[in-house]
Short mmCIF file of C-alpha atoms and ligand atoms in Angstrom, two decimals:
data_model
loop_
_atom_site.label_atom_id
_atom_site.label_comp_id
_atom_site.label_asym_id
_atom_site.label_seq_id
_atom_site.Cartn_x
_atom_site.Cartn_y
_atom_site.Cartn_z
CA MET A 1 17.88 -5.91 13.44
CA LYS A 2 14.49 -7.25 13.03
CA LYS A 3 12.64 -5.56 8.57
CA ALA A 4 9.80 -6.30 8.25
CA VAL A 5 8.11 -6.12 4.34
CA PHE A 6 4.40 -3.84 4.18
CA PRO A 7 3.57 -4.64 0.67
CA GLY A 8 0.80 -3.59 -1.24
CA SER A 9 -0.47 -2.01 -4.87
CA PHE A 10 -0.85 1.64 -3.20
CA ASP A 11 -2.52 3.70 -6.26
CA PRO A 12 -2.49 5.60 -4.59
CA ILE A 13 -0.75 5.25 -1.17
CA THR A 14 -3.13 7.37 1.25
CA ASN A 15 -3.15 8.75 4.83
CA GLY A 16 -4.58 5.01 5.92
CA HIS A 17 -0.95 3.27 4.91
CA ILE A 18 0.77 6.15 6.68
CA ASP A 19 -0.68 5.03 10.19
CA VAL A 20 0.30 1.73 9.33
CA ILE A 21 3.73 2.44 8.09
CA LYS A 22 4.56 5.22 10.63
CA ARG A 23 2.67 1.75 13.66
CA ALA A 24 4.88 -0.92 12.34
CA LEU A 25 7.79 1.63 13.02
CA ARG A 26 6.86 1.11 16.59
CA LEU A 27 7.97 -2.81 16.12
CA PHE A 28 10.76 -2.50 14.08
CA ASP A 29 13.98 -1.14 12.51
CA GLN A 30 13.53 -1.13 9.57
CA ILE A 31 11.42 -2.09 6.64
CA THR A 32 10.89 -2.39 3.56
CA ILE A 33 7.40 -0.54 1.94
CA GLY A 34 7.18 -3.12 -1.52
CA VAL A 35 5.30 -1.75 -4.44
CA ALA A 36 3.29 -4.83 -6.06
CA ARG A 37 2.82 -4.50 -9.74
CA ARG A 38 -0.36 -6.35 -9.76
CA GLN A 39 -1.41 -5.31 -13.38
CA GLU A 40 -4.49 -7.07 -12.62
CA LYS A 41 -5.82 -4.48 -10.75
CA SER A 42 -6.26 -2.33 -13.50
CA PRO A 43 -3.64 0.26 -11.31
CA ILE A 44 -4.05 3.73 -12.64
CA PHE A 45 -0.41 4.45 -12.13
CA THR A 46 2.53 3.35 -13.64
CA LEU A 47 4.16 1.02 -11.40
CA LYS A 48 7.39 3.72 -11.33
CA GLU A 49 4.77 6.44 -10.33
CA ARG A 50 3.01 3.99 -6.91
CA GLU A 51 6.89 3.99 -6.26
CA ALA A 52 8.04 7.32 -6.38
CA LEU A 53 4.55 8.72 -4.91
CA VAL A 54 5.20 6.29 -2.08
CA LYS A 55 9.29 7.43 -2.20
CA LYS A 56 8.03 11.24 -1.98
CA VAL A 57 5.37 11.14 0.98
CA THR A 58 7.33 8.92 2.95
CA ALA A 59 10.40 10.38 2.64
CA ASN A 60 10.97 11.99 6.21
CA LEU A 61 11.16 9.07 8.01
CA LYS A 62 14.07 7.04 8.77
CA ARG A 63 14.11 3.32 8.77
CA ILE A 64 11.97 3.12 5.73
CA GLN A 65 14.07 1.51 1.48
CA VAL A 66 10.50 2.26 -1.01
CA LYS A 67 11.27 -1.21 -3.77
CA ALA A 68 8.56 -1.69 -6.83
CA PHE A 69 8.60 -5.72 -6.25
CA ASP A 70 7.18 -8.44 -9.32
CA GLY A 71 7.04 -11.68 -8.69
CA LEU A 72 6.41 -14.47 -5.71
CA LEU A 73 5.38 -11.54 -2.28
CA VAL A 74 7.79 -14.04 -0.23
CA ASP A 75 10.52 -14.66 -2.71
CA PHE A 76 10.35 -10.39 -2.02
CA VAL A 77 10.25 -10.72 1.24
CA LYS A 78 13.35 -13.01 1.36
CA GLN A 79 15.40 -10.98 -0.70
CA GLU A 80 15.51 -7.77 1.55
CA LYS A 81 16.40 -9.84 3.87
CA ALA A 82 13.46 -10.13 6.13
CA CYS A 83 11.29 -12.56 7.74
CA THR A 84 8.32 -10.76 8.97
CA ILE A 85 5.15 -9.19 6.05
CA ILE A 86 2.64 -6.13 7.96
CA ARG A 87 -0.66 -6.27 6.60
CA GLY A 88 -3.18 -3.33 7.78
CA LEU A 89 -7.02 -4.96 8.65
CA ARG A 90 -9.25 -3.06 8.35
CA THR A 91 -13.39 -4.62 8.51
CA ILE A 92 -13.80 -7.90 8.16
CA SER A 93 -14.05 -8.11 5.23
CA ASP A 94 -10.72 -7.60 4.30
CA PHE A 95 -9.96 -11.11 6.53
CA ASP A 96 -10.88 -13.61 4.34
CA TYR A 97 -8.50 -12.72 1.27
CA GLU A 98 -5.63 -11.65 4.09
CA PHE A 99 -6.28 -15.20 5.35
CA GLN A 100 -6.13 -17.19 2.97
CA MET A 101 -2.90 -15.18 1.29
CA ALA A 102 -0.96 -15.26 4.77
CA LEU A 103 -2.25 -18.99 4.42
CA THR A 104 -0.21 -19.59 1.47
CA ASN A 105 2.53 -17.90 1.50
CA ARG A 106 2.85 -19.66 5.11
CA LYS A 107 3.05 -22.49 2.77
CA ILE A 108 5.23 -21.57 0.34
CA ALA A 109 7.65 -19.92 2.73
CA PRO A 110 6.82 -21.47 6.60
CA GLU A 111 9.59 -19.17 7.95
CA ILE A 112 8.32 -16.23 6.83
CA GLU A 113 5.41 -14.25 9.42
CA THR A 114 2.95 -12.61 8.69
CA ILE A 115 1.58 -9.90 10.95
CA PHE A 116 -1.19 -7.43 10.67
CA LEU A 117 -2.23 -4.63 12.16
CA LEU A 118 -5.68 -3.07 12.79
CA ALA A 119 -6.32 0.19 10.64
CA SER A 120 -6.32 3.34 13.40
CA GLU A 121 -10.64 3.91 13.88
CA LYS A 122 -9.81 6.58 11.43
CA TYR A 123 -9.14 5.06 9.00
CA ALA A 124 -11.13 1.79 9.29
CA TYR A 125 -12.97 2.41 5.65
CA LEU A 126 -10.29 4.12 3.58
CA SER A 127 -9.23 2.27 0.40
CA ALA A 128 -7.67 3.34 -1.89
CA SER A 129 -10.41 2.86 -4.33
CA LEU A 130 -12.92 4.86 -2.54
CA ALA A 131 -10.33 8.28 -2.23
CA LYS A 132 -9.85 8.09 -6.22
CA GLU A 133 -13.18 7.15 -7.06
CA ILE A 134 -14.14 10.77 -4.41
CA ALA A 135 -11.27 12.07 -6.39
CA ARG A 136 -13.68 11.16 -9.52
CA MET A 137 -16.61 13.03 -7.84
CA GLY A 138 -14.38 15.99 -7.35
CA GLY A 139 -14.60 16.05 -3.42
CA ASP A 140 -12.40 17.13 -0.71
CA LEU A 141 -9.34 14.73 -0.10
CA LYS A 142 -7.80 15.87 2.19
CA GLU A 143 -8.53 13.93 5.39
CA PHE A 144 -7.72 10.98 3.00
CA LEU A 145 -4.37 11.76 0.58
CA PRO A 146 -1.35 13.30 1.56
CA GLU A 147 -1.49 16.41 -0.61
CA PRO A 148 1.44 15.59 -2.96
CA VAL A 149 -0.33 12.21 -4.09
CA ILE A 150 -3.35 14.60 -4.55
CA VAL A 151 -1.77 16.92 -6.94
CA ALA A 152 -0.49 13.17 -8.38
CA VAL A 153 -4.74 12.20 -8.75
CA GLN A 154 -6.08 15.21 -9.67
CA LYS A 155 -3.81 15.30 -12.58
CA LYS A 156 -3.95 11.70 -13.43
CA LEU A 157 -7.22 11.41 -13.59
CA LYS A 158 -7.92 14.43 -15.71
CA LYS A 159 -5.95 13.39 -17.65
CA LYS A 160 -7.86 10.33 -17.94
CA LYS A 161 -11.06 12.31 -19.30
CA GLY A 162 -9.04 14.49 -21.79
CA MET A 163 -8.41 10.84 -23.58
CA ARG A 164 -11.74 9.62 -23.81
CA SER A 165 -13.13 13.00 -23.91
CA GLN A 166 -11.20 12.33 -27.81
CA GLU A 167 -12.28 8.85 -28.21
P1 LIG B 201 -3.16 -4.52 -1.64
O1 LIG B 201 -3.51 -4.75 -3.28
O2 LIG B 201 -1.52 -5.44 -2.00
O3 LIG B 201 -4.36 -5.24 -0.81
P2 LIG B 201 -3.66 -1.85 -1.13
O4 LIG B 201 -2.63 -1.03 -0.84
O5 LIG B 201 -4.78 -1.35 -1.07
O6 LIG B 201 -2.88 -3.29 -1.02
O7 LIG B 201 -3.36 -2.71 1.38
C1 LIG B 201 -2.36 -2.70 1.46
C2 LIG B 201 -2.78 -3.30 2.21
O8 LIG B 201 -2.61 -2.27 3.42
C3 LIG B 201 -3.31 -3.66 3.17
O9 LIG B 201 -2.75 -4.98 4.46
C4 LIG B 201 -4.14 -3.52 3.11
O10 LIG B 201 -5.17 -4.15 4.01
C5 LIG B 201 -3.62 -1.86 4.04
N1 LIG B 201 -5.05 -0.87 3.51
C6 LIG B 201 -4.72 -0.36 2.84
N2 LIG B 201 -5.39 1.39 3.45
C7 LIG B 201 -5.74 0.97 4.67
C8 LIG B 201 -5.98 1.73 6.35
N3 LIG B 201 -6.78 3.08 6.23
N4 LIG B 201 -5.94 1.31 7.61
C9 LIG B 201 -5.27 -0.10 7.76
N5 LIG B 201 -4.77 -0.50 6.53
C10 LIG B 201 -5.01 -0.13 5.04
#
């Protein structure tokens, strides 16, 4: 059985991520979506919230598991008994970081391979940060985020705004 891990911050999961997941399902029998803690990125959602949202919007997909993880990605991949890491590539600006990460992971665990799926044209410009920015400006998110994620983002931003106005 061919197993892979698709790791990310998923703060929050976007239609671009879902597109990569669906395409990766054509290549692998089983995919674990690894939701990374990544506290250094100051996510707006907690790890549990991000994991729950990913679970919710991938519930209709078979052969998918969703798990939160902390620590080294290659350790998580081994724990999942997978041998491939899937990453998405959007623009050339993704390349430097992804190249560095893939080579570092190869150095630590040569038996694990990283493969890159090119973003679909439709989502090549889309990032979770951009979606959050559009949400802050009150823009339409239908093209970018699944419905339950739109609701969650709006709720979260309202809460944050409320907290700020109390300061
Ligand atoms: P990380 O913090 O690990 O980069 P992200 O949640 O930002 O986590 O992204 C997870 C993976 O999904 C990365 O490989 C990223 O390049 C990819 N990705 C993000 N948005 C898109 C998109 N619109 N199309 C294709 N891949 C994407």
